[in-house]
Short mmCIF file of C-alpha atoms and ligand atoms in Angstrom, two decimals:
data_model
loop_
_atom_site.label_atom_id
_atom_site.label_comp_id
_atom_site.label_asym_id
_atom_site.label_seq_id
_atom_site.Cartn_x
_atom_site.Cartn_y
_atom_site.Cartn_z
CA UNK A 1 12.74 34.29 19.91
CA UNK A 2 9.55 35.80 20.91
CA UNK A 3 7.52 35.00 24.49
CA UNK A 4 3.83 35.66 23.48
CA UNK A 5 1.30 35.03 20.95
CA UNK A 6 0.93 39.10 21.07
CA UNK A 7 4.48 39.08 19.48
CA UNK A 8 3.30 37.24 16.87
CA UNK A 9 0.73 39.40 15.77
CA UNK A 10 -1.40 37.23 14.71
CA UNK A 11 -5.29 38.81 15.08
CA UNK A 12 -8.68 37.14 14.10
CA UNK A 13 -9.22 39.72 11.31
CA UNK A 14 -6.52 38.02 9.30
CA UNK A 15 -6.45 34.04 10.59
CA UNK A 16 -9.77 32.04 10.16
CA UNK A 17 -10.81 30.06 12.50
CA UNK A 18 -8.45 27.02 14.33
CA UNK A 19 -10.08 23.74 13.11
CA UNK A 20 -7.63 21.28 15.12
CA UNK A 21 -6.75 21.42 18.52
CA UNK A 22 -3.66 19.18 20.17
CA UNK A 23 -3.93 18.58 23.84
CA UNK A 24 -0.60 17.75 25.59
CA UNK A 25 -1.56 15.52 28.73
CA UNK A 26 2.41 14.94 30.13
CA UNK A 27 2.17 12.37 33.15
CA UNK A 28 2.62 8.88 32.80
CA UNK A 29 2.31 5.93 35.68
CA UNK A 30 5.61 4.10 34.59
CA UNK A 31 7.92 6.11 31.94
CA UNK A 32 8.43 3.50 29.17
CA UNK A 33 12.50 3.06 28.26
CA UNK A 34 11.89 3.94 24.52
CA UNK A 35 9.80 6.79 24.47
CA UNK A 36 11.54 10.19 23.93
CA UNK A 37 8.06 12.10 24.11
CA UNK A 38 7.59 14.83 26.61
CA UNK A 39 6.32 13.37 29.64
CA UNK A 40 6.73 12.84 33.41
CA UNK A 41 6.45 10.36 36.05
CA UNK A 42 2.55 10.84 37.60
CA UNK A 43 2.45 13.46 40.25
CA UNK A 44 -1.15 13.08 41.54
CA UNK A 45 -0.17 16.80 43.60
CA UNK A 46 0.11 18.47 40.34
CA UNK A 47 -2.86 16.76 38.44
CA UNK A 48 -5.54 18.99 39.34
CA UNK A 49 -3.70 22.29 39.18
CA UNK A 50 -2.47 21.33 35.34
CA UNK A 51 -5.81 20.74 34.90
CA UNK A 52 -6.70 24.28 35.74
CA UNK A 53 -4.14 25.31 33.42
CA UNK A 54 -5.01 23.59 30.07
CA UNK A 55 -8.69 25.35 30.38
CA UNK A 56 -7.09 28.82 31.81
CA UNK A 57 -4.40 28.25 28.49
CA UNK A 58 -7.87 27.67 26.84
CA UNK A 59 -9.13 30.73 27.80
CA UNK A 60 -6.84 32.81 27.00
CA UNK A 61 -6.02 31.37 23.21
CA UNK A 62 -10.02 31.79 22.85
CA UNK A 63 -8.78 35.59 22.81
CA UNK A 64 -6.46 35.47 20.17
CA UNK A 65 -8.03 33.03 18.16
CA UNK A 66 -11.12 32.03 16.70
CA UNK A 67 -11.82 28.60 17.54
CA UNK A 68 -13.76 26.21 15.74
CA UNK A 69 -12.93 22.61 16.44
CA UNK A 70 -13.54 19.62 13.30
CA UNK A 71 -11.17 17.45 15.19
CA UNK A 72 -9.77 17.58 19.11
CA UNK A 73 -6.84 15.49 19.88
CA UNK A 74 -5.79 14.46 23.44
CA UNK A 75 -2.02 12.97 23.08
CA UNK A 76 0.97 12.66 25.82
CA UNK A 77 1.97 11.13 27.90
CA UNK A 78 -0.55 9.15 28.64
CA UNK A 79 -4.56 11.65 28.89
CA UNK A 80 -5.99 8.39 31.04
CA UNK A 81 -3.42 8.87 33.62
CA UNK A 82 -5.64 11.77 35.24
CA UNK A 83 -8.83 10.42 37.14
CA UNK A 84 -12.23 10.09 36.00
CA UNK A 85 -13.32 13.14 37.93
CA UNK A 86 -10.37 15.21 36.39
CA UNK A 87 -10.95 13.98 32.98
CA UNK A 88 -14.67 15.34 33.15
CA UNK A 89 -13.49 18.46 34.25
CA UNK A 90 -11.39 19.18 31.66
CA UNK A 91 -13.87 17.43 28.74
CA UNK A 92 -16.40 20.11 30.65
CA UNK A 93 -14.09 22.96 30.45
CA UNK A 94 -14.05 22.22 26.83
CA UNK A 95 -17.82 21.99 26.25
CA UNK A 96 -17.74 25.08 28.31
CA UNK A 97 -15.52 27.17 26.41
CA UNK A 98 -15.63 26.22 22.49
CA UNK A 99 -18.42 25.94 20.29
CA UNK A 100 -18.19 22.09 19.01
CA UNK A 101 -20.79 21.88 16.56
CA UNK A 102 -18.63 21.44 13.87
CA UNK A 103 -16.47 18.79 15.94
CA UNK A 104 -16.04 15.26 13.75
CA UNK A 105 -13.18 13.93 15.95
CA UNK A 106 -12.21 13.81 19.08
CA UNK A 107 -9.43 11.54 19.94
CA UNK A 108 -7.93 10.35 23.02
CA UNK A 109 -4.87 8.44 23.95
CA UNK A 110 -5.36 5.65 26.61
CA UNK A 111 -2.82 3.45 28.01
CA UNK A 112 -4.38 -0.30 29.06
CA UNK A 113 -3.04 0.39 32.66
CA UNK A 114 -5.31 3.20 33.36
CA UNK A 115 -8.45 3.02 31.18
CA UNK A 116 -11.40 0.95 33.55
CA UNK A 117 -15.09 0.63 32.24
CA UNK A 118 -16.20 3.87 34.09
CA UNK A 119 -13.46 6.12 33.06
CA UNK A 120 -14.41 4.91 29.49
CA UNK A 121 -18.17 5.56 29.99
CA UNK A 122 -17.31 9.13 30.69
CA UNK A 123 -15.07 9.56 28.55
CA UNK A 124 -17.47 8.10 25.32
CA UNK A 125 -20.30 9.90 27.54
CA UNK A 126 -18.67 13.88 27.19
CA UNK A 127 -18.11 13.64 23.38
CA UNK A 128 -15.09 11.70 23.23
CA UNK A 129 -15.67 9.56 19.81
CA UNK A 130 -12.01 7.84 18.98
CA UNK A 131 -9.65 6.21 21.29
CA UNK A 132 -6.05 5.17 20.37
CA UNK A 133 -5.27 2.72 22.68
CA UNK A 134 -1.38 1.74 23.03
CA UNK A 135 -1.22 -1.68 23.06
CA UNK A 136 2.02 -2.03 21.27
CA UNK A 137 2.83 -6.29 21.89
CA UNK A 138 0.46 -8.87 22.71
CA UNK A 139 3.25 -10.80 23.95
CA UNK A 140 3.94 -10.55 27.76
CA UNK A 141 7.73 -11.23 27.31
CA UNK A 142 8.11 -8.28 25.50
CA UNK A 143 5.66 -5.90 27.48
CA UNK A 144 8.42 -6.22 29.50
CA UNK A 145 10.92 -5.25 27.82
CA UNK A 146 9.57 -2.71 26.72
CA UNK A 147 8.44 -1.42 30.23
CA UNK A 148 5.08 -1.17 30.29
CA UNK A 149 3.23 -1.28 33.04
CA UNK A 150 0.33 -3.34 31.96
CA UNK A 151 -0.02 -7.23 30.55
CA UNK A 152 -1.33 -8.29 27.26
CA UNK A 153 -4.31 -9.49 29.30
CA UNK A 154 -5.24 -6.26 30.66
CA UNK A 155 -4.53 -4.91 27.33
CA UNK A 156 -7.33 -7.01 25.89
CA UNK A 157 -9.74 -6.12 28.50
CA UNK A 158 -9.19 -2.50 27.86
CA UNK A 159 -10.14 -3.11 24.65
CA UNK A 160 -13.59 -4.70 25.36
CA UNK A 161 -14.16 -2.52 27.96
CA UNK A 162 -13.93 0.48 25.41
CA UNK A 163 -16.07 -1.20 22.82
CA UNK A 164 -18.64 -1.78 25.62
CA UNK A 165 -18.64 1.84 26.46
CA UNK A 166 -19.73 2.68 23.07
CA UNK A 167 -16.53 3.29 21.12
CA UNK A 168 -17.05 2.55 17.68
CA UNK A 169 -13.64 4.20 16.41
CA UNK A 170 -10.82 2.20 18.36
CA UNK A 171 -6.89 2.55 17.04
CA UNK A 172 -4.62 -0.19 18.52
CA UNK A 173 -0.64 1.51 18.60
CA UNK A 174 1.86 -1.61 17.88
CA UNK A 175 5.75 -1.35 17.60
CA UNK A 176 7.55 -3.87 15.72
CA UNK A 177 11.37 -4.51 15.03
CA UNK A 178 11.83 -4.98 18.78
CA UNK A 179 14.79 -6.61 20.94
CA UNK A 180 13.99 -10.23 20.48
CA UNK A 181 11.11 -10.01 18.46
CA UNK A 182 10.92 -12.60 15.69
CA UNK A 183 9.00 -12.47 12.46
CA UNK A 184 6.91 -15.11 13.62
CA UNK A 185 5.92 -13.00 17.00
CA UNK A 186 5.24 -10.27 15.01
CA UNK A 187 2.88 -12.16 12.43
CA UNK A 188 1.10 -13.26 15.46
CA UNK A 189 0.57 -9.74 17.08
CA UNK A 190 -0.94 -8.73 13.96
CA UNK A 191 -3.54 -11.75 13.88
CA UNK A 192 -4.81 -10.42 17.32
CA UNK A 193 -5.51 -7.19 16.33
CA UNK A 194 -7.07 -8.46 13.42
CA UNK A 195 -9.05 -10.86 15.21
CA UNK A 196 -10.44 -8.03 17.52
CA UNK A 197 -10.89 -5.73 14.87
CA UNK A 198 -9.89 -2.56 16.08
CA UNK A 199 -11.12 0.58 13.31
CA UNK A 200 -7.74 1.53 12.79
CA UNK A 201 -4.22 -0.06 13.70
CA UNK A 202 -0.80 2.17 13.84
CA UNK A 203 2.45 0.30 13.65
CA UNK A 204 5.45 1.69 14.25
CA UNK A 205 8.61 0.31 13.65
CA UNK A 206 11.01 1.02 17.04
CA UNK A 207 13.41 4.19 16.97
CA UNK A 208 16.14 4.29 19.07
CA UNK A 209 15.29 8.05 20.14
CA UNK A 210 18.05 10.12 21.73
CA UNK A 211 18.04 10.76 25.41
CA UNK A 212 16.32 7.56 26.12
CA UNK A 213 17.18 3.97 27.53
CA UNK A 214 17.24 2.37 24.82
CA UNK A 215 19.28 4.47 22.74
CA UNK A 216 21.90 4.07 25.46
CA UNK A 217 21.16 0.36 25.05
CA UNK A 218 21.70 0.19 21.50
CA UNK A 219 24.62 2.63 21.66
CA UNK A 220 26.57 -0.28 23.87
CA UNK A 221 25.57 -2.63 21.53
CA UNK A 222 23.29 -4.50 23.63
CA UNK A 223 20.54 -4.18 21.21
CA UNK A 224 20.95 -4.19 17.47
CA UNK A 225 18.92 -2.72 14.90
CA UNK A 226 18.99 -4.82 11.67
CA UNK A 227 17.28 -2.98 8.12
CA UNK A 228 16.42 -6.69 6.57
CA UNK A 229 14.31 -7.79 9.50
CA UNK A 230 12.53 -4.31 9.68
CA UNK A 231 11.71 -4.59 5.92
CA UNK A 232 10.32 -7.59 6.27
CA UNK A 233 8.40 -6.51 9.58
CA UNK A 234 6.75 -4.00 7.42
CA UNK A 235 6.09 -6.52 4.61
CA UNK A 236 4.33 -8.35 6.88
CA UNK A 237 2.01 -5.45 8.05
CA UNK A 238 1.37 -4.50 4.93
CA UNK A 239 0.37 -7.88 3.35
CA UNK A 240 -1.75 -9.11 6.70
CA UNK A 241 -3.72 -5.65 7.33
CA UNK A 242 -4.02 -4.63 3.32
CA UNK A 243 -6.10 -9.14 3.45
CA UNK A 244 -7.61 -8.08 6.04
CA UNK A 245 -9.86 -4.67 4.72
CA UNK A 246 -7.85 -2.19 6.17
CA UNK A 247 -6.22 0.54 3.87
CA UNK A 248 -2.83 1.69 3.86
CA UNK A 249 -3.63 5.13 4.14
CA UNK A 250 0.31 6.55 5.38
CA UNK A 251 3.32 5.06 6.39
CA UNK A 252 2.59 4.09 9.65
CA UNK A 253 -1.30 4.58 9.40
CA UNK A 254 -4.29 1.61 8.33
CA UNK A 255 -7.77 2.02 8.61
CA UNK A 256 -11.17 0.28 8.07
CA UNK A 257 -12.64 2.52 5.09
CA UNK A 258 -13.80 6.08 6.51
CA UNK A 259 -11.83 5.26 9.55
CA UNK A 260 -8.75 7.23 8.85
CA UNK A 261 -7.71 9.87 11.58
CA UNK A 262 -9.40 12.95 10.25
CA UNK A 263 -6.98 15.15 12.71
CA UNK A 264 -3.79 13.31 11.53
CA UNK A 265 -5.01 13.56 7.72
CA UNK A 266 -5.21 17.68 8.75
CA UNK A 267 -1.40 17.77 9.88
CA UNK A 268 -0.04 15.66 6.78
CA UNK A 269 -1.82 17.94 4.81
CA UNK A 270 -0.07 21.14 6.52
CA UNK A 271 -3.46 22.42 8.30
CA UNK A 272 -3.31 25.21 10.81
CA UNK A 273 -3.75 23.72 14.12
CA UNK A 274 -3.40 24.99 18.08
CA UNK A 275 -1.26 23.08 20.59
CA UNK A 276 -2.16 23.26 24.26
CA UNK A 277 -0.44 22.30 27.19
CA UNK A 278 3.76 21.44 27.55
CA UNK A 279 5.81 21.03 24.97
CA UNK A 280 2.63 21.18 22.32
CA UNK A 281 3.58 22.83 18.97
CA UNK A 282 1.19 25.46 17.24
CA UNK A 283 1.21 26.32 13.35
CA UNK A 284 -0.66 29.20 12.46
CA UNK A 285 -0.46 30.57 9.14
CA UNK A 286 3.44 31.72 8.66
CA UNK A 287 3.92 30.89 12.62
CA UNK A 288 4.72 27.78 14.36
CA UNK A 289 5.62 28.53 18.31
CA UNK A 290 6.12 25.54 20.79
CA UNK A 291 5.08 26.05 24.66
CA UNK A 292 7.63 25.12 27.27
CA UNK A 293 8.59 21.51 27.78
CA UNK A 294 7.99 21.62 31.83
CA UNK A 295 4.57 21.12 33.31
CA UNK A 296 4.96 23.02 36.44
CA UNK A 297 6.37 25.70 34.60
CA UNK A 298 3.57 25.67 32.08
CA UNK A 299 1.09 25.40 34.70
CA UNK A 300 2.84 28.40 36.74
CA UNK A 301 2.99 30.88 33.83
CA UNK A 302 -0.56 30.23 32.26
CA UNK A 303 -2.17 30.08 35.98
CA UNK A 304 -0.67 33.85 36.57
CA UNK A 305 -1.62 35.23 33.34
CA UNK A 306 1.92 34.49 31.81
CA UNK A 307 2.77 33.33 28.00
CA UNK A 308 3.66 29.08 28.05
CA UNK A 309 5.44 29.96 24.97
CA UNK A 310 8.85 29.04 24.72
CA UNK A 311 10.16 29.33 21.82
CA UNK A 312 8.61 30.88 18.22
CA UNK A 313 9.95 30.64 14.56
CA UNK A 314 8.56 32.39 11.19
CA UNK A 315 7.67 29.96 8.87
CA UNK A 316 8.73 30.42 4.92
CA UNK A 317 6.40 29.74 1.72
CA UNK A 318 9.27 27.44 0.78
CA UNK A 319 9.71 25.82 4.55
CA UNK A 320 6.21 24.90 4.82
CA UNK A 321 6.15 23.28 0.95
CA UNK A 322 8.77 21.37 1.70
CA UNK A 323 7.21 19.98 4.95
CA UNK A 324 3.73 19.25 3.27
CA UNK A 325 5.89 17.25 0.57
CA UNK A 326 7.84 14.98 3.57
CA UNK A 327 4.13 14.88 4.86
CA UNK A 328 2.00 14.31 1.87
CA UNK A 329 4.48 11.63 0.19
CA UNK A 330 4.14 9.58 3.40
CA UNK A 331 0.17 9.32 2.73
CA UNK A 332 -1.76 6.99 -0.20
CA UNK A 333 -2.77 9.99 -1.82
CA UNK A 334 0.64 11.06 -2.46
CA UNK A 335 1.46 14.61 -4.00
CA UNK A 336 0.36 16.50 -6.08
CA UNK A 337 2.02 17.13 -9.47
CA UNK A 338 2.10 20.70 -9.24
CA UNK A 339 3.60 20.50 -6.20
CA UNK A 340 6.85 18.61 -7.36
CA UNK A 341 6.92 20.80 -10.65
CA UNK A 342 10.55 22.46 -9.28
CA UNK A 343 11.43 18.43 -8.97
CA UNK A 344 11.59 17.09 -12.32
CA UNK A 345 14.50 15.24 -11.91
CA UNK A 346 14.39 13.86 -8.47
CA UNK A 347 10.66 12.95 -9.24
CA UNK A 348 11.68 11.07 -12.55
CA UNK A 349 15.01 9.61 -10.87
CA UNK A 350 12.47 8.43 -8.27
CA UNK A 351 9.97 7.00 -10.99
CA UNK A 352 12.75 4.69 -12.61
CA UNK A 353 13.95 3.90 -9.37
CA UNK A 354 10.69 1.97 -8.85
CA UNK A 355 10.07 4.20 -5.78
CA UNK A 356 7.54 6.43 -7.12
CA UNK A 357 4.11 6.31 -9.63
CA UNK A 358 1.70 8.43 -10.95
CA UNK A 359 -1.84 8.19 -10.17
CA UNK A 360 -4.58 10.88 -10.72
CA UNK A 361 -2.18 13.29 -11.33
CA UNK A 362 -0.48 12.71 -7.87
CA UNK A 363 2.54 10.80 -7.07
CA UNK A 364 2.72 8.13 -4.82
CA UNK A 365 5.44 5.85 -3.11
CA UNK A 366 5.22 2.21 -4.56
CA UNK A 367 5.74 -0.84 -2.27
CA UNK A 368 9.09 -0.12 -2.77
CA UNK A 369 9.13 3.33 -1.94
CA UNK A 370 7.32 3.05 1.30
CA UNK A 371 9.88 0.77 2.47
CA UNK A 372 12.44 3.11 1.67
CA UNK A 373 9.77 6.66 2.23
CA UNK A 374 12.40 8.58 3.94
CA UNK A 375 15.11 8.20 1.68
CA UNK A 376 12.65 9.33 -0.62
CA UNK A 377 11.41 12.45 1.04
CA UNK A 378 15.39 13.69 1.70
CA UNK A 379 15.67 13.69 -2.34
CA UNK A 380 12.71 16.64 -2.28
CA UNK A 381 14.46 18.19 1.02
C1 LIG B 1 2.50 9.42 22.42
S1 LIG B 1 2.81 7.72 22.48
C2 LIG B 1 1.79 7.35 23.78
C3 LIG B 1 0.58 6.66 24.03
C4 LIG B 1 0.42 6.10 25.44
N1 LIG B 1 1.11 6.84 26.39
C5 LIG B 1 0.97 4.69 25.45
O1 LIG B 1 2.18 4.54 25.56
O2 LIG B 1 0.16 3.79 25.41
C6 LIG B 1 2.09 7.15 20.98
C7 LIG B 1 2.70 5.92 20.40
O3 LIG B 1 3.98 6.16 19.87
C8 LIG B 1 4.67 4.94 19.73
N2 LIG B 1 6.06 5.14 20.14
C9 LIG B 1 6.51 5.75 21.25
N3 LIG B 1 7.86 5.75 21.27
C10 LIG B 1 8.27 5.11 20.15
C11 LIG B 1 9.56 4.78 19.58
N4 LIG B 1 10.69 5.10 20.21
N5 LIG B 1 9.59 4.14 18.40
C12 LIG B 1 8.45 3.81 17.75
N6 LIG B 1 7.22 4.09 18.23
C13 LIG B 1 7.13 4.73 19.41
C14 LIG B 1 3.94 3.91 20.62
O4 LIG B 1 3.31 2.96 19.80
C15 LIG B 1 2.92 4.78 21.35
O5 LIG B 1 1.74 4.08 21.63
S1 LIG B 2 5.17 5.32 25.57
FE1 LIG B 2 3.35 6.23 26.48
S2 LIG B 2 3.26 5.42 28.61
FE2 LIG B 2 5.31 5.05 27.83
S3 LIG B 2 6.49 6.83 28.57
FE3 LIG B 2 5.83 7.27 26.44
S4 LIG B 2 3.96 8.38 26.68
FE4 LIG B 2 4.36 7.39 28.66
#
């Protein structure tokens, strides 16, 4: 395990320049029972300080690396959590620091509970041109389950108030396959979004993560998880979004055409790209390296000129083929034939299975084979 970027000796001469940038913002105003991402309960002490230490962390990877940003992605924990003021210090550190005339995307994630008409006006105001908004149910019952700390009201207002502001590239996060959730509640969740028309919806079906609530919920068996239901969850999604213009572009993915996440399309297709802040991974050529997963330590190294690097692992030629194959396979454009030529037989086990197709010289999951997409991808592992 290494500590610095240094140690990786990685220099410009031989790395191009970073396209995609991840932006770990960690604090949250309620912490959500399900969620198993790195975050922490809102610390308004800290806030400013971290701040200080995403643009020093910056700084200091603008020395390593050339930077050269298509797409900019703000993800947590929950980015609208900071203030206005702190927001527009950061967005300005950026402007400040990087050259963004190649930028096409920049993304950030908003919970309804902390996104107001201003903060949005700044936000659309410093560059900011896609918002994924986590709405997840637009039923109240289950808001509560699921802990969140605003209604489906407030949800909706968010919404308008983001469209007013000038947002023309909206993404509306829903979970489905929840504790009490019924087929019918689902259906009508999607025929919400649909009605508000949102440029891009994500719906993921619930994990029970590990070191959460829930899990501990569903471990005692007070929640069940049942395959059927989730099947036909995703049936559902499918069927309703695919009527209503939006394309299946991956797994959990569906966009209005030319509304798919140009930054998420870069990952999936194994893209170099720079994480900054806690717990935010970075893959650079044969490299991948992961800063700490502690905020105050974060901010305490990078603020006194210290490596946020935790941890550090050399990638393989065959490690990262395998992960743009889990990756790739999840997406409508599939994979590539070349790229499952060591695969014949899985591939053609797959094809008579009804799980996989040709098209264009890729191969693509089926109906079928989305349903079932990681049981598919462990037959390439
Ligand atoms: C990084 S999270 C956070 C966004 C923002 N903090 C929020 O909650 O509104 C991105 C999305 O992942 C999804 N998610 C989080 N935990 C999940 C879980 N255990 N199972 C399925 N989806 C989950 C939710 O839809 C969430 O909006
Ligand atoms: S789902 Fe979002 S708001 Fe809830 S704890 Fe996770 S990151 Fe925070």
């Amino acid at each position: 395990m290494a500590s610095d970027t240094d140690a990786l000796q990685l220099s410009r001469g031989t790395i191009g320049p970073i396209r995609h940038i991840y932006v770990h913002i960690p604090f949250c105003a309620r912490i959500c029972p399900y969620c198993a991402f790195y975050k922490d309960l809102l610390d308004r002490s800290q806030t400013q300080r971290f701040c200080q230490a995403i643009l020093d962390d910056l700084g200091r990877q603008r020395e390593n690396f050339a930077i050269s940003p298509e797409t900019i992605f703000f993800g947590g924990g929950t980015p609208t959590a900071l203030t206005t003021s702190q927001l527009e210090f950061l967005l300005e550190g950026f402007h400040q620091q990087l050259d963004l005339s190649s930028l096409e995307e920049w993304t950030i994630e908003a919970n309804p509970g902390s996104v107001s008409a201003r903060k949005a006006a700044v936000l659309h105001k410093l560059g900011v041109n896609r918002i994924s908004l986590g709405v997840q149910s637009w039923d109240n019952k289950l808001l509560k389950v699921l802990g969140r700390e605003h209604s489906a009201e407030q949800a909706e207002q968010s919404f308008h108030d983001l469209r007013a502001a000038g947002f023309f590239n909206i993404n509306v996060d829903l979970m489905f396959g929840l504790p009490g959730q019924t087929i019918e509640n689902w259906r009508s969740t999607l025929e919400k979004t649909i009605a508000l028309q949102p440029d891009h919806v994500s719906a993921y079906c619930l994990t029970y993560e590990e070191d959460t609530e829930f899990f501990l919920r569903h471990a005692r068996g007070e929640f069940r998880q049942d395959a059927d239901a989730d099947a036909v969850f995703f049936e559902i999604t499918m069927s309703l979004l695919e009527d209503a213009g939006y394309e299946h572009y991956e797994i959990s993915n569906y966009a209005r055409p030319g509304f798919s996440s140009v930054h998420n399309r870069a990952y999936w297709m194994g893209k170099d790209y720079l994480g900054i802040g806690p717990s935010a991974f970075s893959t650079v050529g044969m490299q991948r390296w992961q800063n700490v997963c502690d905020y105050r330590a974060y901010s305490d190294r990078v603020i006194s000129g210290r490596s946020p690097i935790g941890s550090t692992e050399n990638l393989t030629n065959e490690m990262k083929r395998t992960e743009r194959i889990a990756l790739s396979l999840r997406t409508s454009d599939g994979v590539s034939a070349s790229e499952l030529k060591a695969f014949a037989q899985e591939t053609n086990e797959c094809i008579a299975l009804g799980l996989l197709r040709e098209a264009n010289g890729n191969f693509v999951l089926t109906r079928k084979g989305k349903e079932l997409a990681d049981s598919v991808a462990e037959a390439f592992l």
